[in-house]
PDB file of C-alpha atoms in Angstrom:
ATOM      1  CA  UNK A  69      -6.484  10.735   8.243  1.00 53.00           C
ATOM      2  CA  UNK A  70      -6.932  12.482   5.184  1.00 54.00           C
ATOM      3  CA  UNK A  71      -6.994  16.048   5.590  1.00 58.00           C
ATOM      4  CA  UNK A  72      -5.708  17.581   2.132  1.00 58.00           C
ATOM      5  CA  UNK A  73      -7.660  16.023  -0.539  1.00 56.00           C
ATOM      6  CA  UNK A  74      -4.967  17.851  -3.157  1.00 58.00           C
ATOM      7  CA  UNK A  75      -2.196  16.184  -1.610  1.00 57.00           C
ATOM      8  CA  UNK A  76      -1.541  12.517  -1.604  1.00 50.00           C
ATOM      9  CA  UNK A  77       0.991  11.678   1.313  1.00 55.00           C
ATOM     10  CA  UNK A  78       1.796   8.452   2.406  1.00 55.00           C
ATOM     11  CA  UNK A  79       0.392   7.388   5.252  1.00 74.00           C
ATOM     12  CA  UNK A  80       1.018   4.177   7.497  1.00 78.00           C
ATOM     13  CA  UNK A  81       1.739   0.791   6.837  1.00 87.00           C
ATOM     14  CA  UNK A  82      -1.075  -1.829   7.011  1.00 94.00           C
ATOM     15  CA  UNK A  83      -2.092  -4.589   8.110  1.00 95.00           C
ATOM     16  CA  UNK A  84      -4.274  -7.159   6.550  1.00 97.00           C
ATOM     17  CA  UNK A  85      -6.058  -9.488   8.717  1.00 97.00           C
ATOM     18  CA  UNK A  86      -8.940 -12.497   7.524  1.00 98.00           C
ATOM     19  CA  UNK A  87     -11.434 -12.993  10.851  1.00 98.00           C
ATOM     20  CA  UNK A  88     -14.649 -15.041  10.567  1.00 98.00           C
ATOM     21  CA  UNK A  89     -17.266 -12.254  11.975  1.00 97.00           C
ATOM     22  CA  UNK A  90     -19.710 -14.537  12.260  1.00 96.00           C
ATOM     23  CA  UNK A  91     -20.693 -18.633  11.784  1.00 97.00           C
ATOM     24  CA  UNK A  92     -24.275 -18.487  10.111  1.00 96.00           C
ATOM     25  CA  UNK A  93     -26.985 -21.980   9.891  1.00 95.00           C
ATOM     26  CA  UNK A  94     -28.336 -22.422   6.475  1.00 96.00           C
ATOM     27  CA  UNK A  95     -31.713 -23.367   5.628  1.00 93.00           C
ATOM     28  CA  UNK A  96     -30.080 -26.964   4.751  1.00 95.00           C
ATOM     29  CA  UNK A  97     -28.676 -27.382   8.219  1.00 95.00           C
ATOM     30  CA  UNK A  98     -25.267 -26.535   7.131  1.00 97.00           C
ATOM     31  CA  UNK A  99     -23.289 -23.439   8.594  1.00 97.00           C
ATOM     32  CA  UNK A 100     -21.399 -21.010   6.411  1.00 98.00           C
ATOM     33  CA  UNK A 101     -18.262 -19.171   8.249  1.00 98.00           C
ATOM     34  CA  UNK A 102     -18.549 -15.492   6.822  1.00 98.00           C
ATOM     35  CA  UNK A 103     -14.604 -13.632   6.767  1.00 98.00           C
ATOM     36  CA  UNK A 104     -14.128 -10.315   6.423  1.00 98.00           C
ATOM     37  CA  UNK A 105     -10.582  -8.720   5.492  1.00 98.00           C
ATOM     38  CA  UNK A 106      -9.692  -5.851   7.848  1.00 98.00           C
ATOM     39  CA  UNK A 107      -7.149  -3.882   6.842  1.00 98.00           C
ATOM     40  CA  UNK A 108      -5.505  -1.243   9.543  1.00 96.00           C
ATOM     41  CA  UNK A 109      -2.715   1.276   9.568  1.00 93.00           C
ATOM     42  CA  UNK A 110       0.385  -0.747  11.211  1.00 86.00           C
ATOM     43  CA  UNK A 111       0.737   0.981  14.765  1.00 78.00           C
ATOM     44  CA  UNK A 112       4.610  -0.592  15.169  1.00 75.00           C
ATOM     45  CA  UNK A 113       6.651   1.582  15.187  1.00 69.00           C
ATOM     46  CA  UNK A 114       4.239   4.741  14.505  1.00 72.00           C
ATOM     47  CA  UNK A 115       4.808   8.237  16.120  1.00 73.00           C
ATOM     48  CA  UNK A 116       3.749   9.549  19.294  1.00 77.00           C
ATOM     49  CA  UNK A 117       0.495  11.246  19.326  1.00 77.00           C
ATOM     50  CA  UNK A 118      -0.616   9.783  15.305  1.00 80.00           C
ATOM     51  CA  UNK A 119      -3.334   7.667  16.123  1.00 84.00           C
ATOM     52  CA  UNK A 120      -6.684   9.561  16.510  1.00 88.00           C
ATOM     53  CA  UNK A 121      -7.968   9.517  20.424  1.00 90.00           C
ATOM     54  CA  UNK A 122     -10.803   6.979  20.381  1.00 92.00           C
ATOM     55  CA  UNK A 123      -8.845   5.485  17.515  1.00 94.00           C
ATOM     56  CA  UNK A 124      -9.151   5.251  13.668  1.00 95.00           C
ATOM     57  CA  UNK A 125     -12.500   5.692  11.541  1.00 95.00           C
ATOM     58  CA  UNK A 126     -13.972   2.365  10.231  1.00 96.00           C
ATOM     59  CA  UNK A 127     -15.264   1.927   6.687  1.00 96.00           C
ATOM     60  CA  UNK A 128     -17.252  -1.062   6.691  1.00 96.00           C
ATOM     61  CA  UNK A 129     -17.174  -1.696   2.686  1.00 96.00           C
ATOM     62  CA  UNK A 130     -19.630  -4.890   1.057  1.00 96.00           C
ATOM     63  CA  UNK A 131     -18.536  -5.691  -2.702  1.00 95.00           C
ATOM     64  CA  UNK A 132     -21.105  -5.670  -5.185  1.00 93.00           C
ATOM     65  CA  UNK A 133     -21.886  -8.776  -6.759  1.00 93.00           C
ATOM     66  CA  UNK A 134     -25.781  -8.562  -8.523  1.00 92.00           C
ATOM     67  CA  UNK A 135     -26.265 -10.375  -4.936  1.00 93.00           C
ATOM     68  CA  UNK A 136     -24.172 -13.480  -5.924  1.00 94.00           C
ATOM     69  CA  UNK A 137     -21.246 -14.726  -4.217  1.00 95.00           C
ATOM     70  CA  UNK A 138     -18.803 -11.710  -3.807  1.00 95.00           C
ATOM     71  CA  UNK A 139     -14.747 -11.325  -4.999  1.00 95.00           C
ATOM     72  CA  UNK A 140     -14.005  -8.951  -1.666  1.00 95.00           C
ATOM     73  CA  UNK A 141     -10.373  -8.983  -2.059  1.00 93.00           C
ATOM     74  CA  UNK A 142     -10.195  -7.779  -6.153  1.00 93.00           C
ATOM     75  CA  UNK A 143     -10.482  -4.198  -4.509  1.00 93.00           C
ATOM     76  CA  UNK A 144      -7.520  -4.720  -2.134  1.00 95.00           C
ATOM     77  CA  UNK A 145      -5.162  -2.276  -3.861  1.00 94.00           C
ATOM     78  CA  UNK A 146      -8.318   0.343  -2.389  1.00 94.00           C
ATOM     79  CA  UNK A 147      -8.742  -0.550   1.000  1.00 96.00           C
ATOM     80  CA  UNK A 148      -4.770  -0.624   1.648  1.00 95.00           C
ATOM     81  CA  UNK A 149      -4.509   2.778   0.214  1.00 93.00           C
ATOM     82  CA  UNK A 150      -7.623   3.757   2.404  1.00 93.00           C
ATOM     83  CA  UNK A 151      -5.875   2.585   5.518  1.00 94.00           C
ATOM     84  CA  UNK A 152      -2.556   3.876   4.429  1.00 90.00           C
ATOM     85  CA  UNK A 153      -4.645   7.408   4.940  1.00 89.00           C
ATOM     86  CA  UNK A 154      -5.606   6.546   8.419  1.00 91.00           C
ATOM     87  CA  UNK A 155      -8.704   4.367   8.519  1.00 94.00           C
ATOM     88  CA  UNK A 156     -10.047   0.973   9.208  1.00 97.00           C
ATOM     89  CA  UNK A 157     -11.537  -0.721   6.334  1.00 98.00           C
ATOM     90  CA  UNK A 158     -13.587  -4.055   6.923  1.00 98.00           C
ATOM     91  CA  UNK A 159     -14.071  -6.080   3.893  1.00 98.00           C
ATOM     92  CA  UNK A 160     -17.146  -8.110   4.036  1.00 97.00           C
ATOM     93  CA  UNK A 161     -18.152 -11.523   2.481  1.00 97.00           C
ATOM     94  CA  UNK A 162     -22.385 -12.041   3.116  1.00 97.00           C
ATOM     95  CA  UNK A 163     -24.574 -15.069   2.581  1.00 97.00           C
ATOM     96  CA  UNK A 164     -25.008 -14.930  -1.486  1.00 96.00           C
ATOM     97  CA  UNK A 165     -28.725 -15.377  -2.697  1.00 95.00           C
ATOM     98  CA  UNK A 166     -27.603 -18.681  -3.992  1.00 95.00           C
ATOM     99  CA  UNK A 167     -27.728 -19.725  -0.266  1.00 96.00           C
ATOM    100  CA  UNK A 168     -30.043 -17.030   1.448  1.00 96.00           C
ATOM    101  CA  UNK A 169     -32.558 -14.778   0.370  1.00 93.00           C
ATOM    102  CA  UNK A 170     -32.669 -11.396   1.477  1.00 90.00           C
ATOM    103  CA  UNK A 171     -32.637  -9.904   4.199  1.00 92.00           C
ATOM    104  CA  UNK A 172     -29.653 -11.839   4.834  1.00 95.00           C
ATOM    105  CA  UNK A 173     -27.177  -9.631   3.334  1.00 95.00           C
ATOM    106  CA  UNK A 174     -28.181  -6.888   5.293  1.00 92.00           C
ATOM    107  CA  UNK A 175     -28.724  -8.693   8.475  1.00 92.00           C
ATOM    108  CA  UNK A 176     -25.022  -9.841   8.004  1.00 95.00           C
ATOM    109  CA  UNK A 177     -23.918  -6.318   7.365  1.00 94.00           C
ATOM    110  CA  UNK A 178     -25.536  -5.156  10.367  1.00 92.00           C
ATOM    111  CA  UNK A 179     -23.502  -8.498  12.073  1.00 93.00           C
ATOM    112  CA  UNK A 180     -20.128  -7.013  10.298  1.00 95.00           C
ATOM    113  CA  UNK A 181     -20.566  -3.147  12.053  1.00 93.00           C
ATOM    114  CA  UNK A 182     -21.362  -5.109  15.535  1.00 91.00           C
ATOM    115  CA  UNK A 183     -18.361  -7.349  14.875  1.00 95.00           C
ATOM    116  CA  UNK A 184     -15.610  -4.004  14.355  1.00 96.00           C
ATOM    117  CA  UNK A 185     -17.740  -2.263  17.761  1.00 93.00           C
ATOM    118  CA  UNK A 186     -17.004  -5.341  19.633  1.00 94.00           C
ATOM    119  CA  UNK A 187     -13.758  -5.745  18.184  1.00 97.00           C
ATOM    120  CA  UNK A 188     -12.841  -2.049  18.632  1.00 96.00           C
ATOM    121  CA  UNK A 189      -9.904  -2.119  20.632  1.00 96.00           C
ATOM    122  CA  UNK A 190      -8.215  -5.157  19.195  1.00 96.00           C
ATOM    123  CA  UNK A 191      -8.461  -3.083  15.376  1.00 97.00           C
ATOM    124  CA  UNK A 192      -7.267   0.196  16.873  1.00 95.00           C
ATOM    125  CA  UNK A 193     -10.682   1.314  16.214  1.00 95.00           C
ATOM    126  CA  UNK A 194     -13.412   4.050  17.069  1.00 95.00           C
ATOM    127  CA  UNK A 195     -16.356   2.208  17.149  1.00 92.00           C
ATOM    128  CA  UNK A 196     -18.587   5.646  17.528  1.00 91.00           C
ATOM    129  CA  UNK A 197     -17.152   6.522  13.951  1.00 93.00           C
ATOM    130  CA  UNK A 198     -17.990   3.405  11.755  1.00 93.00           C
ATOM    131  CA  UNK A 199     -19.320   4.332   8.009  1.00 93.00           C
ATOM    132  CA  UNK A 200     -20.583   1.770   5.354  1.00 94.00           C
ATOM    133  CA  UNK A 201     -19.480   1.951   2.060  1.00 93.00           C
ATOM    134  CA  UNK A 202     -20.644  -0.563  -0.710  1.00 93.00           C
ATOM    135  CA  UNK A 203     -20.616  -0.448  -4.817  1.00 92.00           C
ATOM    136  CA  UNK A 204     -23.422  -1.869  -6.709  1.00 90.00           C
ATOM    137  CA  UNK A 205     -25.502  -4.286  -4.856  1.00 92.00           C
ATOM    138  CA  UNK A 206     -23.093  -3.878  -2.181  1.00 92.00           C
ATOM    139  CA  UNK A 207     -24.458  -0.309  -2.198  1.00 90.00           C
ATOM    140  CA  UNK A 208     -27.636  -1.276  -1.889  1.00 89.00           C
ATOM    141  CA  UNK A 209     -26.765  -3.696   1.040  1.00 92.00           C
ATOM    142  CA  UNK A 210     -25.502  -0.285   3.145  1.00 90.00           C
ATOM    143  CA  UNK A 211     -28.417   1.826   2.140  1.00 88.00           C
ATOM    144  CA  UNK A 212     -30.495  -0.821   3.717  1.00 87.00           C
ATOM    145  CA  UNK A 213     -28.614  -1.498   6.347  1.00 88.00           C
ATOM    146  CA  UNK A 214     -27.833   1.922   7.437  1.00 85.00           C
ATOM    147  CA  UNK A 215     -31.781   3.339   6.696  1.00 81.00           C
ATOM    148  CA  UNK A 216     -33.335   0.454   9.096  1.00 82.00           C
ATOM    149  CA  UNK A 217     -30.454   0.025  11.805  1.00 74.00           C
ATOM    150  CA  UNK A 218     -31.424  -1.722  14.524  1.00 73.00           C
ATOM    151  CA  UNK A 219     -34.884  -2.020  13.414  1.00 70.00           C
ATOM    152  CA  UNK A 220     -36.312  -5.090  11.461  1.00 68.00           C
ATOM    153  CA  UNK A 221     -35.520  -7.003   9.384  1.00 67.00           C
ATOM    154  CA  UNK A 222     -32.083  -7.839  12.092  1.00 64.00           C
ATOM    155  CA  UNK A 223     -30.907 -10.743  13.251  1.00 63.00           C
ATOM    156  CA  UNK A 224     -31.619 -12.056  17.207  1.00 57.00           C
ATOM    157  CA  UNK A 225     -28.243 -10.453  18.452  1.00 59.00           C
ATOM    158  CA  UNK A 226     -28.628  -6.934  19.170  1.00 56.00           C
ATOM    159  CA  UNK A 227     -27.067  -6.503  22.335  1.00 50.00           C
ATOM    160  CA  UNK A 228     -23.921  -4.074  20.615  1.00 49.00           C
ATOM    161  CA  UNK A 229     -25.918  -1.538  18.882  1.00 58.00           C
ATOM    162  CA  UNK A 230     -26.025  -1.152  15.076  1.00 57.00           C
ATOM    163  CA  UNK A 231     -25.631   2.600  14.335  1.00 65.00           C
ATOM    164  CA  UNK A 232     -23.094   4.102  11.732  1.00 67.00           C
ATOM    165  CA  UNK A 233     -22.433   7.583  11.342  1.00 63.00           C
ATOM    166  CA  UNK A 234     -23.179   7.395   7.108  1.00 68.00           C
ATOM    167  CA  UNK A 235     -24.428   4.901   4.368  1.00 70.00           C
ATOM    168  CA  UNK A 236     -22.657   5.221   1.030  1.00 72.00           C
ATOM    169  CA  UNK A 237     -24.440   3.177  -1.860  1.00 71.00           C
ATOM    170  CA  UNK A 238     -22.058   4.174  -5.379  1.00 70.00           C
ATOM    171  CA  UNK A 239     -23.280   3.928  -7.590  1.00 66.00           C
ATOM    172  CA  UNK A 240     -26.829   2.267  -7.417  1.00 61.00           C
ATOM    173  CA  UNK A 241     -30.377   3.214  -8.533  1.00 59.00           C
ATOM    174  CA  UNK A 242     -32.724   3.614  -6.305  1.00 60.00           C
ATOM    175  CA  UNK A 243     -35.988   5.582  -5.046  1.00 58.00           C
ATOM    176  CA  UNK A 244     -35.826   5.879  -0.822  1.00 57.00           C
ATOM    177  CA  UNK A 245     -39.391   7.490  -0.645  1.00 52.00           C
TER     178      UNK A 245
END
């Protein structure tokens, strides 16, 4: 992890991986498979005694897109240089507003941090140290999604709890009282 903000080491090697976090049903009848891009520092070959107990800190990050269909892997470069530091970063793709009003975005961002809990072990991953990140309307998406939790407006599933240590909007407007 990054613990000297004046140095820039490098870190670990990563791995990229596309999943489908969840299969959602459109208002049409048709089903949209939502992917997410997780990118985590390559345990092969990695020293004794590197990897965090519990495992790495997750950044769940959701690309801003003025709530239109989102271009999640033009910030690649980031999120490898992010794990390269020692952290998880899952790269979301939500229902667009072409397809699904809101709440949906949040609901599926809520579906993406339940995903990378379930998923912990499998991603090398603490899932007691999960953070969401998001630029633009992305932002807004973790604001929301962080404020109300597990509280309305959710989805039916909320057997793995929903909680996330912070919500980072950058940079957005917005009044929270």
């Amino acid at each position: 992890m990054i613990s000297d903000l004046d140095q820039d080491d490098f870190g670990y090697p990563v791995n990229i991986e596309q999943v489908t976090y969840v299969t959602r049903q459109l208002a049409d009848d048709s089903s949209v498979d939502l992917p997410m891009w997780v990118f985590t520092p390559g345990v092969d070959n990695m020293p004794e005694g590197a990897m965090p107990e519990g495992g790495w800190p997750v950044i769940v990050f959701v690309r801003g897109s003025a709530f239109y269909e989102q271009n999640v892997t033009d910030c690649s470069n980031y999120f490898v240089r992010i794990a390269e530091q020692g952290y998880v970063v899952a790269a979301l793709k939500y229902r667009h507003s072409d397809i699904a009003p809101f709440p949906a975005q949040m609901q599926d961002c809520k579906t993406a941090v339940r995903f990378m809990r379930k998923n912990a072990e499998r991603f090398h991953c603490n899932k007691d140290r999960i953070a969401l990140w998001g630029d633009s309307s992305g932002g807004h998406t973790v604001l929301m999604a962080g404020f109300t939790g597990n509280r309305a407006p959710d989805t039916d599933s909320v057997a793995l709890a929903h909680c996330v240590w912070c919500s980072i909007g950058f940079p957005i407007v917005c009044d929270l009282l």
